[in-house]
């Protein structure tokens, strides 16, 4: 806001993650957001990295069914937590496996401002089809890197940059050799470079505003992230189970706790 001094960067603190809908506790290194400050505007960007291989049909069907009510559910959850968000945008990065699917391994949407772009958001999600992927693992780390490089909003006095990953498979190791030409230069060469991208204090992700929520198995890629990166909460899923045990309310509550 013009003429208003920007607030100091928010301090980080470690908190316990909420219990998942199936009773399993979550692994976390999530920094606790401070209490909302009266008079400040809050802007939240959420990027969904969704595994759209065949085994993900149950969760993809749930995402489609709830796309139209997503904005209202998130806002209700935030209001119940005493939080007021002035701007909410969502983006989708749907992924399969570059090795098996080539260029079809990624589908990216722009940011949709909700509720104004609710129809476009719903149309994009409803157009996703759970297919392909070959054998496990999948190209989840590539999807996370594309999410991290999103054109995040610069509006608002306080911002949140939330990446949510939904997958029932471990992640392929990063390898430039399997990337189509269009993705070379957009994806880090290895996990170390991806970690540097997440931790870069000069990057587009704010050190106190970034959040990563994993609904993913304890396995290669995802366990590496949850054990090393900061501001991560990990709800372990059953490998190959299609995330059928993940409750929609747990997803909404995890997002609300990250704002």
PDB file of C-alpha atoms in Angstrom:
ATOM      1  CA  UNK A   1       0.000   0.000   0.000  1.00  0.00           C
ATOM      2  CA  UNK A   2       1.381   3.402  -0.981  1.00  0.00           C
ATOM      3  CA  UNK A   3       2.780   5.421   1.862  1.00  0.00           C
ATOM      4  CA  UNK A   4       2.672   2.485   4.263  1.00  0.00           C
ATOM      5  CA  UNK A   5       5.820   0.984   5.708  1.00  0.00           C
ATOM      6  CA  UNK A   6       6.159  -2.689   4.847  1.00  0.00           C
ATOM      7  CA  UNK A   7       6.049  -5.012   7.872  1.00  0.00           C
ATOM      8  CA  UNK A   8       9.180  -6.807   8.967  1.00  0.00           C
ATOM      9  CA  UNK A   9       9.724 -10.336   7.735  1.00  0.00           C
ATOM     10  CA  UNK A  10       7.865 -12.881   9.789  1.00  0.00           C
ATOM     11  CA  UNK A  11       9.839 -15.028  12.230  1.00  0.00           C
ATOM     12  CA  UNK A  12       9.897 -18.751  11.623  1.00  0.00           C
ATOM     13  CA  UNK A  13       8.918 -21.267  14.267  1.00  0.00           C
ATOM     14  CA  UNK A  14       8.510 -25.022  14.214  1.00  0.00           C
ATOM     15  CA  UNK A  15       5.096 -26.445  15.029  1.00  0.00           C
ATOM     16  CA  UNK A  16       3.474 -29.846  15.048  1.00  0.00           C
ATOM     17  CA  UNK A  17       1.473 -30.685  11.945  1.00  0.00           C
ATOM     18  CA  UNK A  18      -2.198 -31.570  12.179  1.00  0.00           C
ATOM     19  CA  UNK A  19      -3.191 -35.218  12.264  1.00  0.00           C
ATOM     20  CA  UNK A  20      -4.285 -36.559   8.888  1.00  0.00           C
ATOM     21  CA  UNK A  21      -7.810 -37.663   8.178  1.00  0.00           C
ATOM     22  CA  UNK A  22      -6.873 -41.344   8.611  1.00  0.00           C
ATOM     23  CA  UNK A  23      -5.306 -40.825  12.034  1.00  0.00           C
ATOM     24  CA  UNK A  24      -1.699 -40.983  10.841  1.00  0.00           C
ATOM     25  CA  UNK A  25       0.524 -38.175  12.086  1.00  0.00           C
ATOM     26  CA  UNK A  26       2.375 -36.040   9.593  1.00  0.00           C
ATOM     27  CA  UNK A  27       6.048 -35.201   9.326  1.00  0.00           C
ATOM     28  CA  UNK A  28       6.643 -31.469   9.422  1.00  0.00           C
ATOM     29  CA  UNK A  29       9.152 -28.661   9.383  1.00  0.00           C
ATOM     30  CA  UNK A  30       6.452 -26.083   8.745  1.00  0.00           C
ATOM     31  CA  UNK A  31       7.046 -22.572  10.051  1.00  0.00           C
ATOM     32  CA  UNK A  32       4.084 -21.330  12.050  1.00  0.00           C
ATOM     33  CA  UNK A  33       2.488 -18.220  10.560  1.00  0.00           C
ATOM     34  CA  UNK A  34       2.088 -15.366  13.042  1.00  0.00           C
ATOM     35  CA  UNK A  35      -1.373 -14.187  14.099  1.00  0.00           C
ATOM     36  CA  UNK A  36      -3.133 -12.042  11.478  1.00  0.00           C
ATOM     37  CA  UNK A  37      -2.465  -8.326  11.875  1.00  0.00           C
ATOM     38  CA  UNK A  38      -5.492  -6.036  11.667  1.00  0.00           C
ATOM     39  CA  UNK A  39      -5.389  -3.632   8.737  1.00  0.00           C
ATOM     40  CA  UNK A  40      -2.902  -5.593   6.614  1.00  0.00           C
ATOM     41  CA  UNK A  41      -3.867  -7.219   3.325  1.00  0.00           C
ATOM     42  CA  UNK A  42      -3.090 -10.901   2.746  1.00  0.00           C
ATOM     43  CA  UNK A  43      -2.477 -12.490  -0.665  1.00  0.00           C
ATOM     44  CA  UNK A  44      -2.236 -16.278  -1.086  1.00  0.00           C
ATOM     45  CA  UNK A  45      -1.039 -18.210  -4.142  1.00  0.00           C
ATOM     46  CA  UNK A  46      -1.557 -21.987  -4.194  1.00  0.00           C
ATOM     47  CA  UNK A  47      -0.021 -24.305  -6.808  1.00  0.00           C
ATOM     48  CA  UNK A  48      -1.375 -27.847  -6.983  1.00  0.00           C
ATOM     49  CA  UNK A  49       1.083 -30.453  -8.311  1.00  0.00           C
ATOM     50  CA  UNK A  50      -1.231 -33.344  -9.145  1.00  0.00           C
ATOM     51  CA  UNK A  51      -0.099 -36.817 -10.220  1.00  0.00           C
ATOM     52  CA  UNK A  52      -2.427 -37.666 -13.121  1.00  0.00           C
ATOM     53  CA  UNK A  53      -1.235 -41.212 -13.806  1.00  0.00           C
ATOM     54  CA  UNK A  54      -3.783 -44.030 -13.866  1.00  0.00           C
ATOM     55  CA  UNK A  55      -3.667 -44.959 -10.173  1.00  0.00           C
ATOM     56  CA  UNK A  56      -4.659 -41.412  -9.193  1.00  0.00           C
ATOM     57  CA  UNK A  57      -8.222 -41.706 -10.515  1.00  0.00           C
ATOM     58  CA  UNK A  58      -9.844 -41.602  -7.027  1.00  0.00           C
ATOM     59  CA  UNK A  59      -8.140 -38.396  -5.889  1.00  0.00           C
ATOM     60  CA  UNK A  60      -8.520 -36.764  -9.313  1.00  0.00           C
ATOM     61  CA  UNK A  61     -12.246 -37.498  -9.236  1.00  0.00           C
ATOM     62  CA  UNK A  62     -12.393 -35.892  -5.780  1.00  0.00           C
ATOM     63  CA  UNK A  63     -10.479 -32.831  -6.997  1.00  0.00           C
ATOM     64  CA  UNK A  64     -12.880 -32.452  -9.922  1.00  0.00           C
ATOM     65  CA  UNK A  65     -15.922 -32.861  -7.689  1.00  0.00           C
ATOM     66  CA  UNK A  66     -14.672 -30.205  -5.284  1.00  0.00           C
ATOM     67  CA  UNK A  67     -13.177 -27.695  -7.749  1.00  0.00           C
ATOM     68  CA  UNK A  68     -16.296 -25.512  -7.789  1.00  0.00           C
ATOM     69  CA  UNK A  69     -16.517 -25.375  -3.987  1.00  0.00           C
ATOM     70  CA  UNK A  70     -12.787 -25.049  -3.340  1.00  0.00           C
ATOM     71  CA  UNK A  71     -12.756 -21.254  -2.911  1.00  0.00           C
ATOM     72  CA  UNK A  72     -15.640 -21.247  -0.469  1.00  0.00           C
ATOM     73  CA  UNK A  73     -14.209 -24.143   1.540  1.00  0.00           C
ATOM     74  CA  UNK A  74     -10.763 -22.534   1.835  1.00  0.00           C
ATOM     75  CA  UNK A  75     -12.240 -19.169   2.793  1.00  0.00           C
ATOM     76  CA  UNK A  76     -14.516 -20.754   5.414  1.00  0.00           C
ATOM     77  CA  UNK A  77     -11.538 -22.642   6.869  1.00  0.00           C
ATOM     78  CA  UNK A  78      -9.459 -19.460   7.046  1.00  0.00           C
ATOM     79  CA  UNK A  79     -12.282 -17.453   8.634  1.00  0.00           C
ATOM     80  CA  UNK A  80     -12.674 -20.169  11.273  1.00  0.00           C
ATOM     81  CA  UNK A  81      -8.957 -19.747  12.021  1.00  0.00           C
ATOM     82  CA  UNK A  82      -9.328 -15.967  12.304  1.00  0.00           C
ATOM     83  CA  UNK A  83      -7.584 -15.280   8.984  1.00  0.00           C
ATOM     84  CA  UNK A  84      -8.760 -12.934   6.243  1.00  0.00           C
ATOM     85  CA  UNK A  85      -7.337 -13.370   2.732  1.00  0.00           C
ATOM     86  CA  UNK A  86      -7.858 -10.485   0.322  1.00  0.00           C
ATOM     87  CA  UNK A  87      -6.543 -12.261  -2.776  1.00  0.00           C
ATOM     88  CA  UNK A  88      -6.509 -16.004  -3.509  1.00  0.00           C
ATOM     89  CA  UNK A  89      -5.076 -17.474  -6.715  1.00  0.00           C
ATOM     90  CA  UNK A  90      -4.630 -21.107  -7.737  1.00  0.00           C
ATOM     91  CA  UNK A  91      -2.518 -22.786 -10.407  1.00  0.00           C
ATOM     92  CA  UNK A  92      -2.205 -26.446 -11.471  1.00  0.00           C
ATOM     93  CA  UNK A  93       0.832 -28.451 -12.580  1.00  0.00           C
ATOM     94  CA  UNK A  94      -0.362 -31.931 -13.553  1.00  0.00           C
ATOM     95  CA  UNK A  95       2.390 -34.508 -13.999  1.00  0.00           C
ATOM     96  CA  UNK A  96       3.081 -38.026 -15.230  1.00  0.00           C
ATOM     97  CA  UNK A  97       6.516 -39.417 -16.199  1.00  0.00           C
ATOM     98  CA  UNK A  98       8.861 -37.803 -18.732  1.00  0.00           C
ATOM     99  CA  UNK A  99      10.480 -41.176 -19.441  1.00  0.00           C
ATOM    100  CA  UNK A 100       7.184 -42.808 -20.414  1.00  0.00           C
ATOM    101  CA  UNK A 101       5.098 -39.852 -21.588  1.00  0.00           C
ATOM    102  CA  UNK A 102       7.495 -37.307 -23.099  1.00  0.00           C
ATOM    103  CA  UNK A 103       5.858 -33.925 -23.727  1.00  0.00           C
ATOM    104  CA  UNK A 104       2.567 -35.246 -22.314  1.00  0.00           C
ATOM    105  CA  UNK A 105       4.182 -35.629 -18.889  1.00  0.00           C
ATOM    106  CA  UNK A 106       3.290 -32.065 -17.832  1.00  0.00           C
ATOM    107  CA  UNK A 107       0.181 -29.902 -18.115  1.00  0.00           C
ATOM    108  CA  UNK A 108       0.451 -26.399 -16.669  1.00  0.00           C
ATOM    109  CA  UNK A 109      -2.286 -23.851 -16.098  1.00  0.00           C
ATOM    110  CA  UNK A 110      -1.939 -20.124 -15.487  1.00  0.00           C
ATOM    111  CA  UNK A 111      -2.941 -18.677 -12.137  1.00  0.00           C
ATOM    112  CA  UNK A 112      -6.699 -18.378 -11.675  1.00  0.00           C
ATOM    113  CA  UNK A 113      -7.944 -15.599  -9.378  1.00  0.00           C
ATOM    114  CA  UNK A 114     -10.782 -16.939  -7.229  1.00  0.00           C
ATOM    115  CA  UNK A 115     -13.709 -16.553  -7.222  1.00  0.00           C
ATOM    116  CA  UNK A 116     -13.582 -14.501 -10.467  1.00  0.00           C
ATOM    117  CA  UNK A 117     -11.897 -17.273 -12.515  1.00  0.00           C
ATOM    118  CA  UNK A 118     -13.696 -20.163 -10.831  1.00  0.00           C
ATOM    119  CA  UNK A 119     -15.186 -21.373 -14.123  1.00  0.00           C
ATOM    120  CA  UNK A 120     -11.807 -21.467 -15.874  1.00  0.00           C
ATOM    121  CA  UNK A 121     -10.203 -23.248 -12.907  1.00  0.00           C
ATOM    122  CA  UNK A 122     -12.956 -25.867 -12.882  1.00  0.00           C
ATOM    123  CA  UNK A 123     -12.719 -26.329 -16.653  1.00  0.00           C
ATOM    124  CA  UNK A 124      -8.957 -26.935 -16.500  1.00  0.00           C
ATOM    125  CA  UNK A 125      -9.248 -29.429 -13.642  1.00  0.00           C
ATOM    126  CA  UNK A 126     -12.163 -31.230 -15.300  1.00  0.00           C
ATOM    127  CA  UNK A 127     -10.042 -31.595 -18.444  1.00  0.00           C
ATOM    128  CA  UNK A 128      -7.368 -33.608 -16.636  1.00  0.00           C
ATOM    129  CA  UNK A 129      -7.352 -37.351 -17.349  1.00  0.00           C
ATOM    130  CA  UNK A 130      -5.676 -39.965 -15.147  1.00  0.00           C
ATOM    131  CA  UNK A 131      -3.639 -42.051 -17.586  1.00  0.00           C
ATOM    132  CA  UNK A 132      -0.084 -42.965 -18.606  1.00  0.00           C
ATOM    133  CA  UNK A 133       2.930 -42.813 -16.323  1.00  0.00           C
ATOM    134  CA  UNK A 134       4.344 -46.267 -17.052  1.00  0.00           C
ATOM    135  CA  UNK A 135       5.873 -47.903 -13.989  1.00  0.00           C
ATOM    136  CA  UNK A 136       6.613 -46.032 -10.769  1.00  0.00           C
ATOM    137  CA  UNK A 137       8.286 -43.627  -9.998  1.00  0.00           C
ATOM    138  CA  UNK A 138       6.921 -40.440 -11.642  1.00  0.00           C
ATOM    139  CA  UNK A 139       8.220 -36.953 -12.518  1.00  0.00           C
ATOM    140  CA  UNK A 140       7.068 -35.285  -9.319  1.00  0.00           C
ATOM    141  CA  UNK A 141      10.261 -33.355  -8.583  1.00  0.00           C
ATOM    142  CA  UNK A 142      10.103 -31.736 -12.003  1.00  0.00           C
ATOM    143  CA  UNK A 143       6.550 -30.634 -11.216  1.00  0.00           C
ATOM    144  CA  UNK A 144       7.675 -29.148  -7.894  1.00  0.00           C
ATOM    145  CA  UNK A 145      10.431 -27.188  -9.637  1.00  0.00           C
ATOM    146  CA  UNK A 146       7.929 -25.763 -12.149  1.00  0.00           C
ATOM    147  CA  UNK A 147       5.626 -24.834  -9.263  1.00  0.00           C
ATOM    148  CA  UNK A 148       8.458 -23.099  -7.421  1.00  0.00           C
ATOM    149  CA  UNK A 149       9.187 -20.982 -10.517  1.00  0.00           C
ATOM    150  CA  UNK A 150       5.572 -19.767 -10.740  1.00  0.00           C
ATOM    151  CA  UNK A 151       4.862 -16.068 -11.347  1.00  0.00           C
ATOM    152  CA  UNK A 152       3.990 -15.440  -7.698  1.00  0.00           C
ATOM    153  CA  UNK A 153       1.977 -12.395  -6.732  1.00  0.00           C
ATOM    154  CA  UNK A 154       3.741  -9.319  -5.379  1.00  0.00           C
ATOM    155  CA  UNK A 155       0.506  -7.824  -4.060  1.00  0.00           C
ATOM    156  CA  UNK A 156      -0.517  -7.602  -0.434  1.00  0.00           C
ATOM    157  CA  UNK A 157       1.305  -6.672   2.759  1.00  0.00           C
ATOM    158  CA  UNK A 158       1.663 -10.332   3.696  1.00  0.00           C
ATOM    159  CA  UNK A 159       1.951 -13.143   1.179  1.00  0.00           C
ATOM    160  CA  UNK A 160       1.833 -16.944   1.199  1.00  0.00           C
ATOM    161  CA  UNK A 161       3.243 -19.151  -1.549  1.00  0.00           C
ATOM    162  CA  UNK A 162       1.833 -22.638  -1.057  1.00  0.00           C
ATOM    163  CA  UNK A 163       2.741 -25.705  -3.130  1.00  0.00           C
ATOM    164  CA  UNK A 164       0.567 -28.798  -2.602  1.00  0.00           C
ATOM    165  CA  UNK A 165       1.686 -32.165  -4.037  1.00  0.00           C
ATOM    166  CA  UNK A 166      -0.724 -35.096  -4.463  1.00  0.00           C
ATOM    167  CA  UNK A 167       0.842 -38.380  -5.552  1.00  0.00           C
ATOM    168  CA  UNK A 168       0.832 -42.057  -4.630  1.00  0.00           C
ATOM    169  CA  UNK A 169       4.240 -42.813  -6.180  1.00  0.00           C
ATOM    170  CA  UNK A 170       7.892 -42.024  -5.372  1.00  0.00           C
ATOM    171  CA  UNK A 171       9.673 -39.429  -7.490  1.00  0.00           C
ATOM    172  CA  UNK A 172      12.108 -40.052 -10.319  1.00  0.00           C
ATOM    173  CA  UNK A 173      15.613 -38.656  -9.746  1.00  0.00           C
ATOM    174  CA  UNK A 174      16.087 -35.424 -11.661  1.00  0.00           C
ATOM    175  CA  UNK A 175      17.887 -36.003 -14.965  1.00  0.00           C
ATOM    176  CA  UNK A 176      18.295 -33.515 -17.826  1.00  0.00           C
ATOM    177  CA  UNK A 177      18.655 -36.470 -20.203  1.00  0.00           C
ATOM    178  CA  UNK A 178      14.930 -37.349 -20.042  1.00  0.00           C
ATOM    179  CA  UNK A 179      13.622 -33.797 -20.432  1.00  0.00           C
ATOM    180  CA  UNK A 180      12.009 -32.649 -23.680  1.00  0.00           C
ATOM    181  CA  UNK A 181      13.634 -29.566 -25.175  1.00  0.00           C
ATOM    182  CA  UNK A 182      10.889 -27.245 -23.875  1.00  0.00           C
ATOM    183  CA  UNK A 183      11.745 -28.083 -20.250  1.00  0.00           C
ATOM    184  CA  UNK A 184      15.526 -27.884 -20.410  1.00  0.00           C
ATOM    185  CA  UNK A 185      16.632 -24.867 -18.467  1.00  0.00           C
ATOM    186  CA  UNK A 186      13.380 -24.818 -16.482  1.00  0.00           C
ATOM    187  CA  UNK A 187      14.181 -27.835 -14.297  1.00  0.00           C
ATOM    188  CA  UNK A 188      17.271 -28.159 -12.038  1.00  0.00           C
ATOM    189  CA  UNK A 189      19.814 -30.800 -12.972  1.00  0.00           C
ATOM    190  CA  UNK A 190      19.701 -32.690  -9.659  1.00  0.00           C
ATOM    191  CA  UNK A 191      18.202 -32.756  -6.169  1.00  0.00           C
ATOM    192  CA  UNK A 192      20.952 -30.559  -4.733  1.00  0.00           C
ATOM    193  CA  UNK A 193      20.167 -27.827  -7.277  1.00  0.00           C
ATOM    194  CA  UNK A 194      16.437 -28.193  -6.523  1.00  0.00           C
ATOM    195  CA  UNK A 195      17.181 -27.772  -2.799  1.00  0.00           C
ATOM    196  CA  UNK A 196      19.231 -24.660  -3.539  1.00  0.00           C
ATOM    197  CA  UNK A 197      16.283 -23.295  -5.502  1.00  0.00           C
ATOM    198  CA  UNK A 198      13.948 -23.835  -2.520  1.00  0.00           C
ATOM    199  CA  UNK A 199      16.397 -22.299  -0.039  1.00  0.00           C
ATOM    200  CA  UNK A 200      17.534 -19.355  -2.196  1.00  0.00           C
ATOM    201  CA  UNK A 201      17.016 -16.276  -0.024  1.00  0.00           C
ATOM    202  CA  UNK A 202      17.237 -14.076  -3.116  1.00  0.00           C
ATOM    203  CA  UNK A 203      14.762 -16.126  -5.146  1.00  0.00           C
ATOM    204  CA  UNK A 204      11.082 -15.556  -5.833  1.00  0.00           C
ATOM    205  CA  UNK A 205      10.042 -17.713  -2.867  1.00  0.00           C
ATOM    206  CA  UNK A 206       9.993 -15.735   0.374  1.00  0.00           C
ATOM    207  CA  UNK A 207      11.876 -17.430   3.204  1.00  0.00           C
ATOM    208  CA  UNK A 208       8.961 -16.915   5.602  1.00  0.00           C
ATOM    209  CA  UNK A 209       6.077 -17.092   3.103  1.00  0.00           C
ATOM    210  CA  UNK A 210       6.768 -20.353   1.258  1.00  0.00           C
ATOM    211  CA  UNK A 211       4.992 -23.561   2.247  1.00  0.00           C
ATOM    212  CA  UNK A 212       5.155 -27.088   0.787  1.00  0.00           C
ATOM    213  CA  UNK A 213       2.463 -29.642   1.653  1.00  0.00           C
ATOM    214  CA  UNK A 214       3.127 -33.231   0.539  1.00  0.00           C
ATOM    215  CA  UNK A 215       0.453 -35.899   0.241  1.00  0.00           C
ATOM    216  CA  UNK A 216       3.005 -38.439  -0.943  1.00  0.00           C
ATOM    217  CA  UNK A 217       4.561 -41.782   0.050  1.00  0.00           C
ATOM    218  CA  UNK A 218       7.570 -42.161   2.290  1.00  0.00           C
ATOM    219  CA  UNK A 219       9.950 -42.900  -0.550  1.00  0.00           C
ATOM    220  CA  UNK A 220      12.598 -41.478  -2.884  1.00  0.00           C
ATOM    221  CA  UNK A 221      12.236 -37.779  -3.500  1.00  0.00           C
ATOM    222  CA  UNK A 222       9.476 -37.020  -1.008  1.00  0.00           C
ATOM    223  CA  UNK A 223      11.238 -38.358   2.099  1.00  0.00           C
ATOM    224  CA  UNK A 224      14.389 -36.549   0.964  1.00  0.00           C
ATOM    225  CA  UNK A 225      12.430 -33.291   0.825  1.00  0.00           C
ATOM    226  CA  UNK A 226      10.648 -33.718   4.152  1.00  0.00           C
ATOM    227  CA  UNK A 227      13.869 -34.583   5.967  1.00  0.00           C
ATOM    228  CA  UNK A 228      15.952 -31.717   4.556  1.00  0.00           C
ATOM    229  CA  UNK A 229      13.799 -28.777   3.465  1.00  0.00           C
ATOM    230  CA  UNK A 230      12.246 -26.198   5.771  1.00  0.00           C
ATOM    231  CA  UNK A 231       8.577 -25.166   5.752  1.00  0.00           C
ATOM    232  CA  UNK A 232       7.368 -28.609   4.670  1.00  0.00           C
ATOM    233  CA  UNK A 233       4.545 -30.743   6.054  1.00  0.00           C
ATOM    234  CA  UNK A 234       4.347 -34.344   4.852  1.00  0.00           C
ATOM    235  CA  UNK A 235       1.208 -36.474   5.049  1.00  0.00           C
ATOM    236  CA  UNK A 236       2.543 -39.930   4.067  1.00  0.00           C
ATOM    237  CA  UNK A 237       0.336 -41.865   1.651  1.00  0.00           C
ATOM    238  CA  UNK A 238       0.284 -45.529   0.654  1.00  0.00           C
ATOM    239  CA  UNK A 239       2.460 -46.098  -2.396  1.00  0.00           C
ATOM    240  CA  UNK A 240       0.314 -47.179  -5.335  1.00  0.00           C
ATOM    241  CA  UNK A 241      -2.893 -46.637  -3.371  1.00  0.00           C
ATOM    242  CA  UNK A 242      -4.206 -43.705  -5.348  1.00  0.00           C
ATOM    243  CA  UNK A 243      -4.496 -41.540  -2.199  1.00  0.00           C
ATOM    244  CA  UNK A 244      -7.967 -42.922  -1.574  1.00  0.00           C
ATOM    245  CA  UNK A 245      -7.318 -42.553   2.171  1.00  0.00           C
ATOM    246  CA  UNK A 246      -6.768 -38.787   1.959  1.00  0.00           C
ATOM    247  CA  UNK A 247      -9.781 -36.861   3.135  1.00  0.00           C
ATOM    248  CA  UNK A 248     -10.714 -33.669   1.279  1.00  0.00           C
ATOM    249  CA  UNK A 249     -11.139 -31.913   4.635  1.00  0.00           C
ATOM    250  CA  UNK A 250      -7.541 -32.772   5.545  1.00  0.00           C
ATOM    251  CA  UNK A 251      -6.364 -31.106   2.328  1.00  0.00           C
ATOM    252  CA  UNK A 252      -8.381 -27.941   3.017  1.00  0.00           C
ATOM    253  CA  UNK A 253      -7.260 -27.832   6.661  1.00  0.00           C
ATOM    254  CA  UNK A 254      -3.604 -28.288   5.705  1.00  0.00           C
ATOM    255  CA  UNK A 255      -3.863 -25.340   3.339  1.00  0.00           C
ATOM    256  CA  UNK A 256      -5.573 -23.272   6.027  1.00  0.00           C
ATOM    257  CA  UNK A 257      -2.857 -24.094   8.558  1.00  0.00           C
ATOM    258  CA  UNK A 258      -0.209 -22.998   6.059  1.00  0.00           C
ATOM    259  CA  UNK A 259      -1.574 -19.490   5.559  1.00  0.00           C
TER     260      UNK A 259
END
